[in-house]
Amino acid sequence: MRWKTFKIIPPYPPLIKGGWGDYQIKLNAFWYLFLALCSMLFVLCYDVTSYADDNPLNRMRDETISYFKPMTGKITMVEDKKVAVDIGAKDSVRTGMRFNILREEAPFKHPVTKETLGRLESSVGSLEIKEVGSDSSVGTIMRGDAKKGDKVRISEIKVNILFCQSKDIDWYLADSYYRNMKETGRFNMIDTGIDTDDQSKVIEEARRLHAEVALFLTAKAADSGTLLTQRLFWVSDGLKLAEVDTKIDVAYTKELRFGEEFFRPNKQEAWLEFDLPFGARLITRGDINGDGKQEIVLSTGKDIKVYIPGADLQPAFGGSYIGGSNLDDHLWIDTVDLNRNGRDEIIVTSMRGDNVTSYIYELSGAEFILLYKDNVFLRRIENKLIAQAYSIAEGFEGAVFDIVWEGEYKKGSEIKLPKGVNIYDFIYIDNPQTGRLILAYDEEGFLNLYDNNGVKIWRSKANTGGFLTTFKKSAPSIMVERGEWAIKDRLFLRNRESLFVKRIPLLGLVKGLGYKSSQIKRLWWNGLSMEEGVLIDDIKGSILDYTSAGDKIIVLVSPLFGIKAGNILKGENPLKTIIYIYSIKGE
């Protein structure tokens, strides 16, 4: 689309001299500023619109639509399950298309004139196209039967299609494609909150939601961009209909991201809010019983409890929980299906006195059983479990290493990390140009980015406000200060964005009085530097912990001084921790 050049005639008088000249100068200055802003928006709109003509997502969209183009044909031959029809490539027939087989029944007539108005049609089966010629095609009967003269049809009724994206895909790309598909008017788009890279689970979810087709979108890094892969599946039998790749340049992703953030409102009101007992400290989520749904896992510091999110938080599994000791002080919790049985294990790292011990539990029936115990730190990274030894003098000691499942939990190979980076400090970032990068906290609370050789290539300008769980390093004398070691806040990789917590002290840099508010911030590596933004702003109080679940961010918060003031007026216990659930998926 081309724009015509035109002039803007300012709707104000020219600058004049006189008694109100100062006012007039200010008025003109205002208009110049206003017009400058309008011009900036005009240029932005022009760029976005002109670029949309070359939208790389359109090819994938058009490919999808082509399999569901409404059309009608007639069966010309039937031989066992093999069927020939009188439409082909010139009619846009494609291999993999599925048609309903319709058979004409008795004619229906006008009730007064008795004139024949047409014939009733009944669905007697379906067929899938296997071979396509210029003006005819050959298919196989999938259901029912067929005979010569029957009609075949793809109707104009909207197709119910499940849209599912993998965990590693850029959210802005997936959301843009979702809306692109919806705007065609050809599909009833069915969204899902499942978090999986398993296409069999996608098809299972599509059956549950009564979709006809499942669309599964995945991504992997490619030179200077991302390679999107779309797979379409027929839900009835799980067979793949089509697969198509499209290359997305990093510049397009960046422009899309900018456009989304600039023009769309950033909704930051909590979608749900739950009050919890004061002792709640850590939170994560996982599919604990293998039903494909995510439960919320909560630590009180000594006990682990599991809840089902809904209008209210409901205890899961009849209220079964993992009971600890009064000596326990939980440092970290996680979930991971390391033994690949479809149920997430619950990972707990706890300090008792001067010792650190980690446990792995799994739900068996209605009870949790202990599968593993060792004096190490444990943590999930991606879909793996990693560990590191504990030292009473230093906190973390030695290399970080894998824990692998070989009929039992065993120590695996060491993980290469930059010097000084420990188990709770880091996440991986995949960069198409330079390979895997490591984003990690340092002991001062700054974030650092390392290349795959361990060389630091970026450091944040400010620290993140400090950590909540810190310990003094042991020293031979009380006169000697050796500093602290800390359990860092979680870092999450979500749609190629790195999420982290920023806390704002009540009085400037005086952390001892508590934190007045917190943020969930995000970083995005553009290939040259980090771009920083705020995902969720002005969370009142201090974030204790948080987790990411699909298009939801679940945040565990302690109000200022641990008191929820509104509860005092209600006559309720003011000592609370709160769960906020934020929905961050676009409309």
Coordinates of C-alpha atoms in Angstrom, one line a residue, residues 196-545:
T196 CA 4.0 -29.2 26.3
D197 CA 6.3 -30.0 23.4
D198 CA 4.6 -33.4 23.0
Q199 CA 2.4 -33.5 19.9
S200 CA 0.5 -36.5 21.2
K201 CA -0.6 -34.4 24.2
V202 CA -1.6 -31.6 21.8
I203 CA -3.9 -34.0 19.9
E204 CA -5.3 -35.4 23.1
E205 CA -6.1 -31.9 24.3
A206 CA -7.7 -31.2 20.9
R207 CA -10.0 -34.2 21.3
R208 CA -11.0 -33.0 24.8
L209 CA -11.9 -29.6 23.4
H210 CA -13.8 -31.1 20.4
A211 CA -11.5 -29.6 17.8
E212 CA -11.4 -31.0 14.2
V213 CA -7.8 -30.0 13.6
A214 CA -4.9 -29.4 15.8
L215 CA -2.3 -26.7 14.9
F216 CA 1.0 -27.2 16.7
L217 CA 3.6 -24.3 16.3
T218 CA 7.2 -24.9 17.2
A219 CA 10.4 -22.9 16.7
K220 CA 14.1 -23.3 16.6
A221 CA 17.0 -20.8 16.2
A222 CA 18.2 -20.2 12.7
D223 CA 20.8 -17.8 11.2
S224 CA 19.7 -14.2 12.0
G225 CA 16.3 -15.3 13.1
T226 CA 13.8 -18.1 13.9
L227 CA 12.5 -21.0 11.9
L228 CA 8.9 -21.5 12.7
T229 CA 7.4 -25.0 12.0
Q230 CA 3.6 -25.5 11.8
R231 CA 2.2 -29.0 11.9
L232 CA -1.5 -29.7 11.3
F233 CA -3.1 -32.9 12.5
W234 CA -6.6 -34.4 12.0
V235 CA -7.9 -34.9 15.5
S236 CA -10.1 -37.9 14.8
D237 CA -7.2 -40.2 14.0
G238 CA -4.1 -38.1 14.9
L239 CA -2.7 -38.3 11.4
K240 CA -0.6 -35.4 10.2
L241 CA -2.3 -33.3 7.5
A242 CA 0.6 -30.9 6.6
E243 CA 3.9 -29.4 7.8
V244 CA 5.3 -26.1 6.7
D245 CA 8.3 -24.0 7.7
T246 CA 8.8 -20.3 7.5
K247 CA 11.9 -18.2 8.3
I248 CA 11.3 -15.2 10.6
D249 CA 14.1 -12.6 10.5
V250 CA 15.2 -11.2 13.9
A251 CA 14.5 -7.7 12.6
Y252 CA 10.9 -8.6 11.9
T253 CA 10.5 -10.1 15.4
K254 CA 12.0 -7.0 17.0
E255 CA 9.7 -4.7 15.0
L256 CA 6.7 -6.8 15.8
R257 CA 7.7 -6.7 19.5
F258 CA 8.0 -2.9 19.4
G259 CA 4.7 -2.5 17.7
E260 CA 2.9 -4.7 20.1
E261 CA 4.4 -3.0 23.1
F262 CA 3.9 0.5 21.7
F263 CA 0.3 0.3 20.5
R264 CA -1.3 -2.3 22.8
P265 CA -2.2 -1.6 26.4
N266 CA -0.1 -3.3 29.0
K267 CA -2.7 -4.9 31.3
Q268 CA -1.2 -5.4 34.8
E269 CA -4.2 -6.0 37.0
A270 CA -4.1 -9.4 38.7
W271 CA -6.5 -11.8 37.1
L272 CA -7.0 -13.7 40.3
E273 CA -5.9 -13.1 43.9
F274 CA -5.7 -15.6 46.8
D275 CA -4.8 -15.0 50.5
L276 CA -2.6 -17.7 52.0
P277 CA -1.3 -18.4 55.5
F278 CA 1.5 -16.1 56.6
G279 CA 4.2 -18.9 56.4
A280 CA 3.9 -19.3 52.6
R281 CA 7.4 -18.7 51.2
L282 CA 8.0 -20.6 47.9
I283 CA 5.9 -21.4 44.9
T284 CA 6.1 -23.5 41.7
R285 CA 3.8 -25.4 39.5
G286 CA 3.7 -28.9 37.9
D287 CA 1.5 -31.7 36.6
I288 CA 1.8 -33.8 39.8
N289 CA -0.8 -36.5 39.0
G290 CA -0.2 -36.7 35.3
D291 CA -3.7 -35.5 34.2
G292 CA -2.2 -32.8 31.8
K293 CA -3.2 -30.0 34.2
Q294 CA -0.9 -27.8 36.2
E295 CA -1.2 -27.7 40.0
I296 CA 0.3 -25.0 42.3
V297 CA 2.9 -26.3 44.7
L298 CA 3.5 -24.2 47.8
S299 CA 6.1 -24.3 50.5
T300 CA 5.4 -23.0 54.0
G301 CA 9.1 -23.4 54.9
K302 CA 8.7 -26.9 56.3
D303 CA 5.6 -28.4 54.6
I304 CA 4.8 -28.8 50.9
K305 CA 1.1 -28.4 49.9
V306 CA -0.5 -28.7 46.5
Y307 CA -3.5 -26.7 45.3
I308 CA -5.8 -26.7 42.3
P309 CA -6.3 -23.1 41.0
G310 CA -9.8 -22.0 40.1
A311 CA -12.3 -19.5 41.5
D312 CA -10.7 -20.5 44.9
L313 CA -7.6 -22.5 45.7
Q314 CA -8.6 -26.0 46.5
P315 CA -6.3 -28.5 48.2
A316 CA -5.4 -31.2 45.7
F317 CA -5.4 -35.0 46.2
G318 CA -7.7 -34.9 49.2
G319 CA -5.4 -32.6 51.1
S320 CA -2.3 -34.9 50.9
Y321 CA 0.9 -33.0 51.5
I322 CA 4.6 -33.5 52.2
G323 CA 5.2 -32.9 55.9
G324 CA 8.5 -31.6 57.1
S325 CA 10.2 -31.0 60.5
N326 CA 10.2 -27.8 62.6
L327 CA 14.0 -27.9 61.9
D328 CA 13.4 -27.5 58.1
D329 CA 14.0 -24.2 56.4
H330 CA 13.1 -24.7 52.7
L331 CA 15.5 -22.9 50.3
W332 CA 14.1 -24.0 46.9
I333 CA 11.3 -26.1 45.4
D334 CA 10.8 -27.3 41.8
T335 CA 9.0 -29.9 39.7
V336 CA 10.3 -32.1 36.8
D337 CA 9.3 -35.4 35.2
L338 CA 12.8 -36.8 35.2
N339 CA 11.8 -40.5 35.3
R340 CA 9.5 -39.9 32.3
N341 CA 6.4 -41.5 33.8
G342 CA 4.0 -38.6 33.0
R343 CA 4.0 -37.3 36.5
D344 CA 6.2 -34.4 37.8
E345 CA 8.3 -35.2 40.8
I346 CA 8.5 -32.5 43.5
I347 CA 12.0 -31.3 44.3
V348 CA 12.7 -29.8 47.7
T349 CA 16.0 -28.3 49.0
S350 CA 16.1 -27.6 52.7
M351 CA 18.5 -26.4 55.4
R352 CA 18.5 -28.1 58.8
G353 CA 20.9 -26.5 61.2
D354 CA 24.2 -26.3 59.3
N355 CA 23.3 -29.0 56.7
V356 CA 21.6 -28.8 53.3
T357 CA 19.5 -31.8 52.2
S358 CA 17.5 -32.2 49.0
Y359 CA 14.6 -34.6 48.5
I360 CA 12.6 -35.9 45.5
Y361 CA 9.0 -36.9 46.1
E362 CA 6.4 -38.3 43.8
L363 CA 2.6 -38.8 44.2
S364 CA 1.7 -42.5 44.4
G365 CA -2.0 -43.1 44.7
A366 CA -3.1 -40.5 47.3
E367 CA 0.2 -40.2 49.1
F368 CA 3.7 -38.7 48.4
I369 CA 6.6 -41.1 48.6
L370 CA 10.3 -40.2 48.9
L371 CA 12.4 -41.3 45.9
Y372 CA 15.7 -39.7 46.6
K373 CA 17.7 -37.9 49.3
D374 CA 21.2 -36.4 49.3
N375 CA 23.2 -33.6 50.8
V376 CA 23.3 -31.4 47.7
F377 CA 21.4 -28.4 46.3
L378 CA 18.9 -29.4 43.5
R379 CA 17.2 -27.4 40.8
R380 CA 15.4 -27.8 37.5
I381 CA 17.0 -26.2 34.4
E382 CA 15.0 -26.6 31.2
N383 CA 13.8 -30.3 31.4
K384 CA 16.8 -31.4 33.3
L385 CA 17.7 -31.7 37.0
I386 CA 21.0 -30.3 38.2
A387 CA 22.9 -30.4 41.6
Q388 CA 25.8 -28.8 43.4
A389 CA 27.5 -29.8 46.6
Y390 CA 27.1 -27.7 49.9
S391 CA 29.9 -26.3 52.0
I392 CA 29.4 -24.9 55.4
A393 CA 32.2 -22.4 54.8
E394 CA 31.3 -21.2 51.3
G395 CA 27.7 -22.3 50.7
F396 CA 28.1 -23.6 47.2
E397 CA 31.1 -25.9 46.5
G398 CA 32.5 -27.5 43.4
A399 CA 31.0 -27.9 39.9
V400 CA 27.3 -28.0 39.0
F401 CA 26.4 -31.4 37.6
D402 CA 23.5 -33.3 36.1
I403 CA 21.2 -35.7 37.9
V404 CA 20.1 -38.4 35.5
W405 CA 17.5 -41.2 35.7
E406 CA 18.7 -44.7 34.9
G407 CA 16.3 -46.7 36.9
E408 CA 17.4 -44.6 39.8
Y409 CA 18.7 -41.1 40.3
K410 CA 22.4 -40.9 39.5
K411 CA 25.1 -38.3 39.2
G412 CA 25.8 -37.3 35.6
S413 CA 28.3 -35.1 33.9
E414 CA 29.6 -31.7 35.0
I415 CA 28.1 -28.6 33.5
K416 CA 30.4 -25.9 32.1
L417 CA 29.6 -22.6 33.7
P418 CA 31.5 -19.2 34.0
K419 CA 33.7 -18.9 37.1
G420 CA 31.7 -18.0 40.2
V421 CA 28.3 -19.0 38.7
N422 CA 26.4 -21.4 41.0
I423 CA 23.4 -23.6 40.7
Y424 CA 20.6 -21.0 41.4
D425 CA 22.3 -18.1 39.5
F426 CA 21.7 -18.7 35.8
I427 CA 19.5 -19.6 32.8
Y428 CA 20.4 -20.4 29.2
I429 CA 19.6 -18.1 26.3
D430 CA 19.8 -19.5 22.7
N431 CA 21.3 -17.0 20.3
P432 CA 21.3 -17.9 16.6
Q433 CA 24.4 -15.9 15.8
T434 CA 26.7 -16.9 18.7
G435 CA 25.3 -20.1 20.2
R436 CA 24.1 -20.6 23.7
L437 CA 24.5 -17.7 26.1
I438 CA 24.3 -17.7 29.9
L439 CA 22.5 -15.1 31.9
A440 CA 23.5 -15.1 35.6
Y441 CA 23.4 -13.2 38.8
D442 CA 26.5 -12.2 40.6
E443 CA 26.8 -11.8 44.3
E444 CA 26.0 -8.1 44.2
G445 CA 22.7 -8.7 42.5
F446 CA 23.7 -7.6 39.1
L447 CA 22.8 -9.6 36.0
N448 CA 25.6 -10.6 33.6
L449 CA 25.6 -12.2 30.2
Y450 CA 28.3 -14.6 29.1
D451 CA 29.1 -16.1 25.7
N452 CA 29.7 -19.8 25.2
N453 CA 33.3 -19.4 26.1
G454 CA 32.5 -17.9 29.5
V455 CA 33.4 -14.3 28.5
K456 CA 31.2 -11.6 30.0
I457 CA 29.6 -9.6 27.2
W458 CA 27.0 -7.5 29.2
R459 CA 26.3 -6.4 32.7
S460 CA 23.1 -4.7 34.0
K461 CA 23.4 -1.0 35.0
A462 CA 21.6 -1.6 38.3
N463 CA 21.2 -4.5 40.7
T464 CA 17.9 -6.1 41.3
G465 CA 17.3 -4.9 44.8
G466 CA 18.9 -7.7 46.8
F467 CA 18.0 -11.3 47.7
L468 CA 15.7 -12.6 50.5
T469 CA 17.6 -15.7 51.5
T470 CA 21.2 -15.0 52.5
F471 CA 23.8 -16.6 54.8
K472 CA 27.0 -15.4 56.2
K473 CA 30.1 -17.3 55.2
S474 CA 31.8 -19.0 58.2
A475 CA 34.9 -17.4 59.5
P476 CA 37.6 -18.5 62.0
S477 CA 36.9 -15.4 64.2
I478 CA 33.9 -13.1 64.8
M479 CA 36.3 -10.3 64.0
V480 CA 36.6 -11.5 60.4
E481 CA 33.9 -10.8 57.8
R482 CA 33.9 -13.1 54.8
G483 CA 30.7 -11.9 53.1
E484 CA 27.5 -13.7 52.3
W485 CA 26.2 -16.4 50.0
A486 CA 22.6 -16.2 48.7
I487 CA 19.8 -18.3 47.2
K488 CA 19.1 -16.1 44.1
D489 CA 15.6 -15.2 42.8
R490 CA 14.3 -17.3 39.9
L491 CA 15.2 -16.5 36.4
F492 CA 12.7 -17.6 33.7
L493 CA 13.0 -17.8 30.0
R494 CA 9.7 -17.1 28.4
N495 CA 9.3 -16.7 24.6
R496 CA 13.0 -15.8 24.4
E497 CA 12.6 -13.1 27.1
S498 CA 14.4 -13.5 30.4
L499 CA 12.2 -12.6 33.4
F500 CA 13.6 -11.5 36.7
V501 CA 12.4 -9.8 40.0
K502 CA 13.2 -6.2 40.9
R503 CA 12.4 -5.1 44.4
I504 CA 12.1 -1.4 45.5
P505 CA 13.0 -0.7 49.1
L506 CA 10.7 1.3 51.3
L507 CA 13.2 4.1 51.8
G508 CA 15.6 4.4 48.9
L509 CA 18.5 2.0 49.4
V510 CA 17.6 1.1 53.0
K511 CA 16.6 -2.5 52.6
G512 CA 16.3 -3.3 56.3
L513 CA 12.9 -1.7 56.5
G514 CA 11.4 -3.9 53.8
Y515 CA 10.2 -3.4 50.2
K516 CA 7.4 -1.2 49.3
S517 CA 6.8 -2.7 45.9
S518 CA 8.2 -5.2 43.3
Q519 CA 8.3 -5.7 39.6
I520 CA 8.6 -8.6 37.2
K521 CA 11.0 -7.2 34.6
R522 CA 12.2 -8.7 31.2
L523 CA 15.3 -8.7 29.2
W524 CA 15.6 -9.5 25.5
W525 CA 19.0 -10.0 23.7
N526 CA 18.8 -8.5 20.3
G527 CA 22.1 -9.9 19.2
L528 CA 24.1 -6.8 20.2
S529 CA 22.8 -5.7 23.6
M530 CA 20.0 -6.3 26.1
E531 CA 16.7 -4.5 25.8
E532 CA 14.9 -4.1 29.1
G533 CA 11.3 -3.6 30.0
V534 CA 8.7 -4.1 32.7
L535 CA 6.2 -7.0 32.4
I536 CA 4.3 -6.5 35.6
D537 CA 4.7 -3.2 37.5
D538 CA 3.9 -1.9 41.0
I539 CA 3.2 -5.2 42.8
K540 CA 2.6 -4.0 46.4
G541 CA 5.1 -5.5 48.9
S542 CA 7.9 -7.9 48.3
I543 CA 7.8 -10.8 45.8
L544 CA 8.8 -13.9 47.7
D545 CA 8.8 -16.2 44.7

